[in-house]
Coordinates of C-alpha atoms in Angstrom, one line a residue:
M41 CA -120.7 -61.5 25.6
S42 CA -119.2 -58.6 23.7
A43 CA -115.6 -58.9 22.5
P44 CA -113.0 -57.5 24.9
S45 CA -111.3 -54.2 24.1
R46 CA -108.0 -54.5 22.3
F47 CA -106.9 -51.3 23.9
D48 CA -105.4 -50.2 27.2
R49 CA -108.1 -48.1 28.8
G50 CA -105.5 -45.7 30.2
L51 CA -106.3 -43.0 27.7
T52 CA -110.0 -43.3 28.3
D53 CA -109.4 -43.1 32.1
D54 CA -107.4 -39.9 31.4
L55 CA -110.2 -38.5 29.3
M56 CA -112.6 -39.0 32.2
S57 CA -110.3 -37.2 34.5
F58 CA -110.0 -34.4 32.0
L59 CA -113.7 -34.0 31.6
A60 CA -114.2 -33.9 35.4
A61 CA -111.5 -31.3 35.8
S62 CA -112.9 -29.1 33.0
P63 CA -116.3 -27.8 33.9
S64 CA -115.9 -24.6 31.9
P65 CA -113.9 -23.6 28.8
Y66 CA -111.6 -21.6 31.0
H67 CA -110.8 -24.7 33.1
A68 CA -110.4 -26.8 29.9
V69 CA -107.8 -24.5 28.4
A70 CA -106.0 -24.2 31.7
N71 CA -105.7 -28.0 31.8
V72 CA -104.5 -28.2 28.2
A73 CA -101.9 -25.6 29.0
A74 CA -100.7 -27.6 32.0
R75 CA -100.3 -30.7 29.8
L76 CA -98.4 -28.6 27.2
E77 CA -96.1 -27.2 29.9
K78 CA -95.3 -30.7 31.1
A79 CA -94.4 -31.6 27.5
G80 CA -92.0 -28.6 27.3
F81 CA -94.2 -26.1 25.6
R82 CA -94.0 -22.4 26.7
Q83 CA -96.7 -19.8 26.7
V84 CA -96.1 -16.7 24.5
A85 CA -98.0 -13.4 25.0
E86 CA -99.8 -11.9 22.1
T87 CA -98.5 -8.5 23.2
D88 CA -94.8 -9.5 23.0
A89 CA -92.6 -9.8 20.0
W90 CA -92.2 -13.5 18.9
D91 CA -89.0 -15.2 17.9
G92 CA -88.4 -17.8 15.3
T93 CA -87.0 -20.5 17.6
S94 CA -88.0 -24.1 17.4
G95 CA -90.0 -25.9 20.0
G96 CA -93.5 -25.9 21.4
K97 CA -95.4 -22.7 22.0
Y98 CA -99.0 -21.8 22.9
V99 CA -101.3 -18.7 23.1
L100 CA -104.0 -18.7 25.7
R101 CA -106.9 -16.3 25.3
G102 CA -110.0 -16.6 27.4
G103 CA -111.6 -20.0 26.7
A104 CA -109.5 -20.7 23.7
I105 CA -105.9 -22.0 23.1
V106 CA -103.7 -22.4 20.1
A107 CA -100.6 -24.5 20.4
W108 CA -97.9 -25.4 17.8
Y109 CA -94.6 -27.2 17.6
V110 CA -91.9 -25.8 15.3
P111 CA -89.5 -28.6 14.3
E112 CA -85.8 -27.8 14.1
G113 CA -84.9 -26.2 10.8
A114 CA -88.5 -25.5 9.7
A115 CA -88.6 -23.1 6.8
P116 CA -90.9 -20.1 6.9
H117 CA -93.1 -21.6 4.2
T118 CA -93.5 -25.0 6.0
P119 CA -97.2 -26.0 6.0
F120 CA -99.2 -26.6 9.1
R121 CA -101.3 -29.6 10.1
I122 CA -104.1 -28.5 12.4
V123 CA -106.4 -30.3 14.7
G124 CA -109.3 -28.0 15.4
A125 CA -111.9 -28.4 18.2
H126 CA -114.0 -26.4 20.6
T127 CA -114.0 -26.0 24.4
D128 CA -117.6 -24.9 25.0
S129 CA -120.7 -27.0 25.6
P130 CA -124.4 -26.1 25.9
N131 CA -125.5 -25.3 29.5
L132 CA -127.2 -22.8 31.8
R133 CA -125.1 -19.7 32.3
I134 CA -125.4 -17.1 35.1
K135 CA -127.0 -13.7 34.3
P136 CA -125.5 -10.3 35.3
R137 CA -128.0 -10.0 38.2
P138 CA -128.2 -13.6 39.3
D139 CA -129.9 -13.2 42.7
T140 CA -133.6 -14.0 42.4
G141 CA -136.3 -16.1 44.0
A142 CA -140.0 -16.4 45.0
H143 CA -142.3 -18.0 47.6
G144 CA -139.5 -18.7 50.1
W145 CA -137.0 -20.1 47.6
R146 CA -133.6 -18.6 46.7
Q147 CA -132.9 -19.0 43.0
V148 CA -130.2 -18.1 40.5
A149 CA -131.1 -16.4 37.2
V150 CA -129.7 -18.2 34.3
E151 CA -129.6 -17.8 30.5
I152 CA -129.6 -20.7 28.0
Y153 CA -126.2 -21.1 26.3
G154 CA -126.2 -22.9 22.9
G155 CA -128.8 -25.6 22.3
P156 CA -128.9 -27.9 25.3
L157 CA -131.4 -30.7 25.8
L158 CA -133.3 -28.8 28.4
N159 CA -134.9 -31.8 30.1
S160 CA -131.5 -33.3 30.8
W161 CA -130.8 -30.4 33.3
L162 CA -133.9 -31.1 35.4
D163 CA -133.6 -32.8 38.8
R164 CA -129.8 -33.0 38.5
D165 CA -127.3 -31.9 41.1
L166 CA -125.4 -28.9 39.7
G167 CA -122.2 -27.2 40.5
L168 CA -121.0 -23.8 39.4
A169 CA -117.8 -22.9 37.6
G170 CA -116.1 -20.4 35.4
R171 CA -114.0 -17.3 35.9
L172 CA -114.2 -14.2 38.1
S173 CA -112.8 -10.9 36.9
L174 CA -111.2 -8.9 39.6
R175 CA -110.8 -5.2 40.3
D176 CA -107.1 -5.3 39.6
G177 CA -107.7 -6.6 36.0
S178 CA -106.7 -10.3 36.8
T179 CA -109.0 -13.3 36.6
R180 CA -109.5 -16.2 38.9
L181 CA -110.9 -19.6 38.1
V182 CA -113.7 -20.8 40.4
N183 CA -115.2 -24.3 40.6
V184 CA -117.9 -25.2 43.2
D185 CA -117.9 -28.9 42.3
R186 CA -120.5 -30.1 44.8
P187 CA -124.3 -30.1 44.8
L188 CA -125.2 -26.4 44.9
L189 CA -128.1 -25.9 42.5
R190 CA -131.0 -27.9 41.1
V191 CA -133.8 -27.2 38.6
P192 CA -136.7 -29.1 40.1
Q193 CA -139.3 -30.6 37.7
L194 CA -143.0 -30.1 38.3
A195 CA -144.6 -33.2 39.8
I196 CA -146.8 -35.2 37.4
H197 CA -149.8 -34.7 39.8
L198 CA -149.7 -30.9 38.9
D199 CA -149.4 -31.5 35.2
R200 CA -151.3 -34.5 34.1
S201 CA -150.9 -33.5 30.4
V202 CA -147.2 -34.2 30.4
S203 CA -147.9 -37.9 29.8
A204 CA -150.0 -37.3 26.7
E205 CA -148.5 -34.1 25.3
G206 CA -144.9 -34.4 26.4
L207 CA -142.8 -32.1 28.6
K208 CA -142.9 -28.4 27.5
L209 CA -140.4 -26.1 29.1
D210 CA -140.5 -22.3 29.0
K211 CA -136.9 -21.2 29.0
Q212 CA -137.5 -18.1 31.1
R213 CA -140.0 -19.5 33.7
H214 CA -139.1 -23.2 34.2
L215 CA -135.3 -23.4 34.2
Q216 CA -134.2 -21.1 37.1
P217 CA -132.4 -23.3 39.6
I218 CA -132.9 -23.2 43.4
W219 CA -130.0 -22.9 45.8
G220 CA -131.5 -22.4 49.1
L221 CA -134.4 -21.0 51.2
G222 CA -135.3 -17.5 52.3
N223 CA -137.6 -14.6 51.5
D224 CA -135.0 -11.8 51.6
V225 CA -133.3 -12.0 48.2
R226 CA -130.3 -9.7 48.2
D227 CA -128.2 -8.5 45.2
G228 CA -124.7 -9.8 45.4
D229 CA -125.3 -12.9 47.5
L230 CA -124.2 -15.4 44.9
I231 CA -121.1 -13.5 43.9
S232 CA -120.1 -12.9 47.5
F233 CA -120.5 -16.6 48.1
L234 CA -118.2 -17.4 45.1
A235 CA -115.7 -14.8 46.2
Q236 CA -115.5 -16.5 49.6
E237 CA -115.2 -19.9 48.0
S238 CA -112.2 -18.5 46.0
G239 CA -110.5 -16.9 49.0
L240 CA -111.3 -13.4 47.8
G241 CA -112.3 -10.4 49.7
A242 CA -115.7 -8.6 49.5
G243 CA -115.8 -6.2 46.6
E244 CA -112.8 -7.7 44.7
V245 CA -115.0 -9.4 42.0
T246 CA -116.3 -6.9 39.4
G247 CA -117.2 -9.3 36.5
W248 CA -117.9 -13.0 35.9
D249 CA -118.4 -15.7 33.3
L250 CA -120.1 -18.5 35.2
M251 CA -122.0 -21.7 34.2
T252 CA -123.6 -24.7 35.7
H253 CA -122.3 -28.3 35.4
S254 CA -123.5 -31.7 36.6
V255 CA -121.4 -32.8 39.5
E256 CA -121.9 -36.5 38.7
P257 CA -118.5 -37.8 37.6
P258 CA -117.8 -39.6 34.3
A259 CA -118.2 -43.4 34.6
Y260 CA -117.9 -46.6 32.6
L261 CA -121.2 -48.0 31.7
G262 CA -122.5 -51.4 30.4
R263 CA -122.0 -55.0 31.3
D264 CA -118.4 -55.0 30.0
N265 CA -117.6 -51.4 30.6
E266 CA -117.6 -50.8 26.9
L267 CA -119.3 -47.4 27.1
V268 CA -118.5 -44.1 28.9
A269 CA -121.1 -41.7 30.2
G270 CA -120.0 -38.2 31.1
P271 CA -120.4 -34.4 30.5
R272 CA -119.1 -32.2 27.8
M273 CA -117.9 -34.9 25.4
D274 CA -119.1 -32.4 22.8
N275 CA -116.4 -31.3 22.4
L276 CA -113.8 -31.9 25.1
L277 CA -113.3 -35.4 23.9
S278 CA -111.7 -33.9 20.7
V279 CA -109.7 -31.3 22.7
H280 CA -108.3 -34.1 24.9
A281 CA -107.4 -36.2 21.8
G282 CA -105.9 -33.2 20.2
V283 CA -103.5 -32.3 23.0
T284 CA -102.7 -36.0 23.4
A285 CA -101.7 -36.2 19.8
L286 CA -99.8 -32.9 19.7
T287 CA -97.6 -33.8 22.7
A288 CA -97.0 -37.2 21.3
V289 CA -95.5 -35.9 18.1
C290 CA -93.5 -32.9 19.4
G291 CA -89.7 -33.6 19.3
A292 CA -90.0 -35.6 16.1
D293 CA -88.5 -34.6 12.7
L294 CA -91.7 -33.5 11.0
P295 CA -92.5 -32.3 7.5
Y296 CA -95.3 -30.1 8.9
I297 CA -95.8 -27.8 11.9
P298 CA -98.4 -29.6 14.0
V299 CA -101.1 -27.3 15.6
L300 CA -103.9 -27.6 18.1
A301 CA -106.6 -24.9 17.9
A302 CA -109.3 -25.2 20.5
F303 CA -111.9 -22.4 20.2
D304 CA -114.7 -21.1 22.4
H305 CA -118.2 -20.2 21.4
E306 CA -118.8 -22.9 18.7
E307 CA -122.2 -23.7 20.2
N308 CA -123.5 -20.2 19.5
G309 CA -121.9 -19.4 16.1
S310 CA -118.2 -18.9 16.7
Q311 CA -118.4 -15.2 16.2
S312 CA -116.1 -13.9 19.0
D313 CA -112.4 -13.0 19.5
T314 CA -112.0 -16.6 20.9
G315 CA -114.2 -18.3 18.3
A316 CA -113.3 -20.0 15.1
D317 CA -114.8 -17.1 13.1
G318 CA -112.5 -14.7 14.8
P319 CA -108.9 -13.8 13.9
L320 CA -107.1 -15.9 16.5
L321 CA -105.9 -18.8 14.5
G322 CA -105.0 -16.8 11.4
G323 CA -103.0 -14.4 13.5
V324 CA -101.1 -17.1 15.3
L325 CA -100.2 -18.9 12.0
E326 CA -99.1 -15.7 10.3
R327 CA -97.0 -14.6 13.2
S328 CA -95.3 -18.0 13.3
V329 CA -94.4 -17.6 9.6
F330 CA -93.1 -14.0 10.0
A331 CA -91.2 -14.9 13.2
R332 CA -89.2 -17.4 11.2
G333 CA -88.2 -14.7 8.7
G334 CA -91.0 -15.3 6.3
A335 CA -92.8 -12.8 4.1
Y336 CA -96.3 -12.7 2.6
E337 CA -95.2 -15.2 -0.1
D338 CA -94.1 -17.6 2.5
R339 CA -97.4 -17.2 4.3
A340 CA -99.3 -17.9 1.1
R341 CA -97.2 -21.0 0.4
A342 CA -97.6 -22.3 4.0
F343 CA -101.4 -21.8 4.0
A344 CA -101.7 -23.4 0.5
G345 CA -100.2 -26.6 1.9
T346 CA -102.0 -26.6 5.2
I347 CA -104.7 -29.1 6.2
C348 CA -107.0 -28.9 9.2
L349 CA -109.0 -31.8 10.7
S350 CA -112.0 -30.2 12.4
S351 CA -112.7 -32.8 15.1
D352 CA -116.2 -32.7 16.8
T353 CA -118.6 -35.3 18.0
G354 CA -121.2 -36.7 15.7
H355 CA -124.3 -38.9 15.9
A356 CA -124.1 -42.6 16.5
V357 CA -127.1 -44.5 15.2
H358 CA -129.7 -44.5 17.9
P359 CA -131.4 -47.9 18.5
N360 CA -134.7 -46.3 19.4
Y361 CA -134.7 -43.8 16.6
A362 CA -132.9 -45.4 13.7
E363 CA -135.4 -43.9 11.2
R364 CA -133.9 -40.5 12.0
H365 CA -130.6 -41.5 10.5
D366 CA -129.6 -42.0 6.8
P367 CA -130.5 -45.7 6.0
T368 CA -127.1 -46.5 4.5
H369 CA -124.9 -44.6 7.1
H370 CA -125.2 -45.9 10.6
P371 CA -122.1 -45.0 12.6
R372 CA -121.6 -47.2 15.7
V373 CA -119.8 -46.5 18.9
N374 CA -116.4 -48.2 19.2
G375 CA -116.3 -48.4 15.4
G376 CA -113.7 -45.7 15.0
P377 CA -113.9 -42.0 14.2
I378 CA -116.4 -40.7 11.7
L379 CA -115.8 -38.8 8.5
K380 CA -118.6 -36.1 8.3
V381 CA -119.9 -35.3 4.8
N382 CA -122.5 -32.8 3.6
V383 CA -122.6 -31.6 0.0
N384 CA -124.1 -28.3 1.0
N385 CA -120.9 -27.5 3.0
R386 CA -122.4 -27.7 6.5
Y387 CA -119.3 -29.9 6.8
A388 CA -116.1 -29.0 5.0
T389 CA -115.1 -32.6 3.8
D390 CA -114.6 -33.2 0.1
G391 CA -113.2 -36.2 -1.7
S392 CA -109.5 -35.1 -1.4
G393 CA -110.0 -34.5 2.3
R394 CA -111.5 -38.0 2.7
A395 CA -108.3 -39.3 1.1
V396 CA -106.1 -37.4 3.6
F397 CA -108.1 -38.8 6.6
A398 CA -108.2 -42.3 5.1
A399 CA -104.4 -42.3 4.7
A400 CA -104.0 -41.2 8.4
C401 CA -106.3 -43.9 9.6
E402 CA -104.6 -46.6 7.5
K403 CA -101.2 -45.5 8.8
A404 CA -102.5 -45.7 12.4
D405 CA -104.4 -49.0 11.8
V406 CA -107.6 -47.3 12.9
P407 CA -111.0 -48.1 11.3
F408 CA -113.2 -45.1 10.3
Q409 CA -116.9 -44.6 9.4
S410 CA -118.8 -42.2 7.3
F411 CA -121.7 -40.0 8.4
V412 CA -124.2 -38.1 6.4
S413 CA -127.6 -36.7 7.7
N414 CA -130.9 -38.1 6.7
N415 CA -132.0 -36.0 3.7
S416 CA -135.2 -35.1 5.5
M417 CA -133.4 -33.8 8.6
P418 CA -131.5 -30.5 8.9
C419 CA -127.8 -30.9 9.2
G420 CA -125.7 -29.3 12.0
T421 CA -122.4 -27.7 11.4
T422 CA -119.0 -27.2 12.9
I423 CA -115.9 -25.0 12.9
G424 CA -114.9 -26.8 9.7
P425 CA -116.6 -24.7 7.1
I426 CA -115.7 -21.5 9.0
T427 CA -112.0 -22.4 9.2
A428 CA -111.9 -23.3 5.5
A429 CA -113.6 -20.1 4.3
R430 CA -111.9 -17.7 6.7
H431 CA -108.3 -18.9 6.2
G432 CA -108.5 -20.6 2.7
I433 CA -107.1 -23.9 4.0
Q434 CA -108.3 -27.4 3.2
T435 CA -110.4 -28.7 6.1
V436 CA -111.9 -32.1 6.8
D437 CA -114.7 -32.7 9.3
I438 CA -114.3 -35.7 11.6
G439 CA -115.2 -36.8 15.1
V440 CA -116.4 -39.5 17.4
A441 CA -119.9 -41.0 17.3
I442 CA -121.9 -40.5 20.5
L443 CA -125.4 -40.6 21.8
S444 CA -127.3 -37.9 23.8
M445 CA -125.4 -35.0 22.1
H446 CA -126.1 -31.7 24.0
S447 CA -127.4 -33.5 27.0
A448 CA -125.9 -32.7 30.4
R449 CA -124.5 -36.2 30.2
E450 CA -123.5 -37.8 26.9
L451 CA -122.5 -41.3 25.9
C452 CA -119.5 -42.6 23.8
G453 CA -117.7 -45.9 23.2
A454 CA -114.8 -46.6 25.6
D455 CA -112.4 -47.4 22.7
D456 CA -113.2 -44.5 20.5
P457 CA -111.1 -41.9 22.4
H458 CA -108.1 -44.1 21.8
L459 CA -108.9 -44.6 18.1
L460 CA -109.4 -40.9 17.5
A461 CA -106.1 -40.0 19.3
N462 CA -104.2 -42.5 17.3
A463 CA -105.6 -41.2 14.0
L464 CA -104.7 -37.6 15.0
V465 CA -101.1 -38.7 15.8
A466 CA -100.8 -40.2 12.3
F467 CA -102.3 -37.1 10.7
L468 CA -100.0 -34.7 12.5
R469 CA -96.9 -36.8 11.7
G470 CA -97.8 -36.5 8.0

């Protein structure tokens, strides 16, 4: 029998609720904002003049949020300590003309977002969520969190080769979900349905950003409930840990200004006004310096002393594919957060960054592990190198080891969310 957890699972329970309530980046940042408001933070508009008062503040833009806490008496050149993460996950997203179908089936036209494990979206009950843009310029969140769509797999009787040659999916032809029956496909049916679900009148919706999600809720798994299965752990697990840590340290007398930066569009390159390769983070940090009476020299000093932990999920050793991993680096679930290293700068970690993270983990009494890719396998990347290069700040790549990354349903250790959050608290406190 496995050893019992030494942690209260309250934080893991809370993560599971957060995952279920955040089927899109827009829902995720709305839920983060609600937690920040409860902790005393206030939203500031980018179009307004900012003041230099202390306390917690946040900027909300689309599927991204940047929040920071200014301690009482913080100087303009006070460095920042940043937890960076991303709100988006690979999935199927709705096209501009979504109404389609054939042979008596009503279907929805979708586009592939990021790099999902396509087979994980087959024969799964899917809901639909995102935001609707209205004629008056406002937006409305929508979440149909019940079985609405399904991508049906072809029966093996009609494709005997699948057993010998493996499943081969054409992204255009094989992944369009069904959502009903009928021969008369009419433009506007899906959006009219979503407008009605949201209590909106016909014709109010003029734009949309919509995506599918599995409606199966997160759940504990295993004989002793030592695992958690759920959607969007990459990377809402880090977003949840980041907001948990930020709200835990606000109000303290801190030598740094703690920051949470949760970006959108990491899964397709981060190049957007809400992505890590955009100006959002740099603009917020600079305006914070200038609002406290600082000049360019203060900005330069603050950035020179700033450190960012780029927190994203990583690969636990897979028991069925251990040869795909580096033979001397086998991160395990419930073994603590992982430090990601790649000498070709696909991750931003260097030796001094390792020392910063090791010190935080030691202070929090949290074990950590190291991850490097097998030399024969290409290495993924994160917002870490982008953040380091764009803003000239020291960045360290970390995360939680999981299985089934980019699946519609991923798997992590039930203790690891707690361990990551504790390490982030120690890091933000300095």
